[in-house]
Coordinates of C-alpha atoms in Angstrom, one line a residue:
M1 CA -8.6 -3.8 25.2
K2 CA -4.6 -2.7 24.0
R3 CA -3.2 -3.7 21.3
S4 CA -0.3 -5.4 20.0
F5 CA 2.0 -4.4 18.3
S6 CA 4.9 -5.6 16.1
E7 CA 8.1 -4.4 16.8
V8 CA 10.3 -3.4 13.3
P9 CA 13.9 -5.8 13.5
D10 CA 17.1 -3.7 13.5
D11 CA 18.5 -5.0 10.6
F12 CA 15.2 -3.2 8.5
V13 CA 17.4 -0.1 7.6
H14 CA 16.5 1.7 5.2
H15 CA 15.6 4.4 4.9
H16 CA 12.2 5.5 4.9
N17 CA 11.5 6.5 1.3
H18 CA 13.6 3.5 0.0
Q19 CA 11.2 2.0 -3.2
I20 CA 11.6 -2.3 -2.0
A21 CA 11.0 -4.0 -5.0
H22 CA 8.2 -6.6 -6.5
P23 CA 9.3 -10.0 -4.4
V24 CA 8.2 -11.4 -8.0
T25 CA 9.1 -9.0 -11.5
Q26 CA 11.6 -7.6 -9.3
S27 CA 11.0 -4.2 -10.1
R28 CA 11.0 -1.1 -8.4
Y29 CA 7.2 -0.2 -9.5
W30 CA 4.3 -2.8 -8.9
G31 CA 2.0 -1.6 -11.4
T32 CA 0.1 1.2 -12.8
V33 CA -3.2 3.3 -11.3
V34 CA -5.2 3.1 -14.8
V35 CA -8.0 5.4 -13.7
T36 CA -11.5 4.1 -16.3
S37 CA -14.0 6.5 -14.6
G38 CA -14.2 10.3 -14.8
L39 CA -15.6 10.4 -11.4
L40 CA -11.6 10.6 -10.1
Q41 CA -10.2 13.9 -11.5
Q42 CA -6.5 13.3 -10.7
P43 CA -4.5 11.3 -13.6
G44 CA -3.0 7.4 -12.9
G45 CA 0.4 6.3 -13.3
P46 CA 3.0 3.9 -11.5
I47 CA 2.6 2.2 -7.8
V48 CA 5.4 2.0 -5.3
L49 CA 6.1 0.3 -1.7
R50 CA 8.4 2.3 0.3
A51 CA 10.4 1.3 3.3
G52 CA 7.8 3.8 5.4
R53 CA 8.0 5.0 8.4
H54 CA 5.2 4.3 11.6
F55 CA 4.3 7.2 13.8
G56 CA 1.8 5.8 15.9
P57 CA -2.0 3.6 15.3
H58 CA -3.1 4.9 11.8
K59 CA -0.4 6.8 11.7
G60 CA 2.2 6.0 9.0
F61 CA 3.0 4.6 5.1
G62 CA 5.1 1.6 3.6
I63 CA 6.4 -1.4 5.1
R64 CA 7.4 -0.3 8.6
H65 CA 3.7 0.7 9.0
I66 CA 1.8 -2.5 8.5
W67 CA 4.2 -4.7 9.7
T68 CA 4.4 -2.2 13.3
E69 CA 0.4 -2.4 12.8
R70 CA -0.8 -6.3 11.8
G71 CA 2.3 -7.6 11.9
N72 CA 0.2 -9.6 14.2
D73 CA -2.2 -10.5 12.0
L74 CA 0.1 -11.1 8.8
K75 CA 2.2 -14.3 10.9
K76 CA -1.4 -15.4 11.2
W77 CA -2.3 -15.0 7.3
G78 CA 1.4 -16.9 6.9
Y79 CA 2.8 -13.9 5.8
D80 CA 6.2 -14.6 9.7
S81 CA 8.4 -11.3 9.2
I82 CA 8.2 -7.8 8.2
Y83 CA 10.8 -9.2 5.1
E84 CA 7.5 -11.2 3.7
V85 CA 5.0 -7.5 3.9
P86 CA 5.8 -6.6 0.0
N87 CA 4.4 -10.7 -0.5
F88 CA 1.3 -10.0 0.5
V89 CA 0.9 -6.5 -0.7
S90 CA 1.6 -8.1 -3.8
D91 CA -1.1 -10.5 -3.1
I92 CA -3.4 -8.0 -3.5
I93 CA -1.9 -5.7 -5.7
Q94 CA -2.6 -7.8 -9.3
H95 CA -3.7 -7.3 -12.6
N96 CA -7.1 -5.9 -13.4
A97 CA -7.8 -6.1 -9.4
N98 CA -11.1 -3.1 -9.1
I99 CA -9.2 0.6 -7.5
V100 CA -12.3 2.3 -5.3
C101 CA -12.3 5.9 -4.1
E102 CA -14.1 6.6 -1.6
F103 CA -13.5 10.6 -2.0
S104 CA -11.0 11.6 1.4
S105 CA -8.2 13.5 0.4
M106 CA -4.6 12.6 1.0
N107 CA -2.2 15.6 -0.3
G108 CA -4.6 17.0 -1.8
H109 CA -5.3 14.1 -4.0
Q110 CA -7.9 11.5 -3.9
R111 CA -6.5 8.2 -1.2
L112 CA -7.8 5.5 -3.5
I113 CA -8.3 1.9 -2.3
V114 CA -7.0 -1.4 -4.3
M115 CA -9.1 -4.5 -3.4
R116 CA -9.0 -8.2 -4.1
G117 CA -11.1 -10.4 -2.9
S118 CA -10.0 -11.7 0.4
K119 CA -6.8 -11.2 0.1
G120 CA -7.0 -7.6 1.5
C121 CA -7.0 -3.8 0.9
A122 CA -4.1 -1.9 -0.2
V123 CA -4.5 2.3 0.5
L124 CA -2.5 4.2 -2.4
A125 CA -1.7 7.9 -1.9
G126 CA -1.2 10.1 -4.5
F127 CA 1.7 12.2 -5.1
E128 CA 3.2 14.6 -7.9
T129 CA 6.0 13.6 -9.7
A130 CA 7.8 15.5 -12.7
E131 CA 5.6 14.6 -15.1
E132 CA 3.0 16.4 -15.0
D133 CA 0.5 13.6 -16.4
Q134 CA 0.5 10.6 -14.3
L135 CA 0.8 11.1 -10.6
L136 CA 3.8 8.3 -7.8
Y137 CA 1.6 5.8 -5.8
S138 CA 2.7 5.5 -2.8
V139 CA 0.4 2.1 -0.3
V140 CA -0.2 3.5 2.7
T141 CA -1.1 0.4 4.3
A142 CA -2.7 -2.9 3.1
Y143 CA -4.9 -5.0 5.3
R144 CA -7.7 -8.1 5.1
N145 CA -11.8 -9.0 5.2
R146 CA -12.6 -4.9 4.7
S147 CA -15.0 -4.1 2.4
P148 CA -14.1 0.2 1.2
N149 CA -16.9 1.7 0.1
G150 CA -16.7 4.1 -2.5
K151 CA -17.0 4.0 -6.3
A152 CA -14.7 2.7 -8.6
V153 CA -13.4 4.9 -10.7
A154 CA -9.3 1.8 -12.0
K155 CA -7.5 -0.6 -12.3
I156 CA -4.1 -1.8 -11.5
E157 CA -2.7 -2.7 -15.0
L158 CA 0.7 -5.0 -14.8

């Protein structure tokens, strides 16, 4: 069966690294990863959602990637356009949401998965910043109804 992809509209002109503001708080930060387990050997830090890029199936990051990969499903779930992807992500990244780690590395850091019950999961990738005691976590993708394996290692703080 051939997968169907959603097209990114021409008027979504943001640079791929452009940080999208949270739809409720209008902050560029979507919350903070707070490490709660010694199993995770990397620091916490703020979360951002970028406009992103889509390179192909299961390859990319941010809003463009989420919409291209899951736009048809998002429409079924009530998120009717690429401009509602931030609403979907904000429904997942909630205060005290659990974060698990499957201990698979991305960019030299562990990939983290935010779990928010029936709303879905968001995958975060950590990037080094000028501040040595924290990482900047970028939303790679978001999806619904999957129970990732892994150990609980952190929580979201808003």
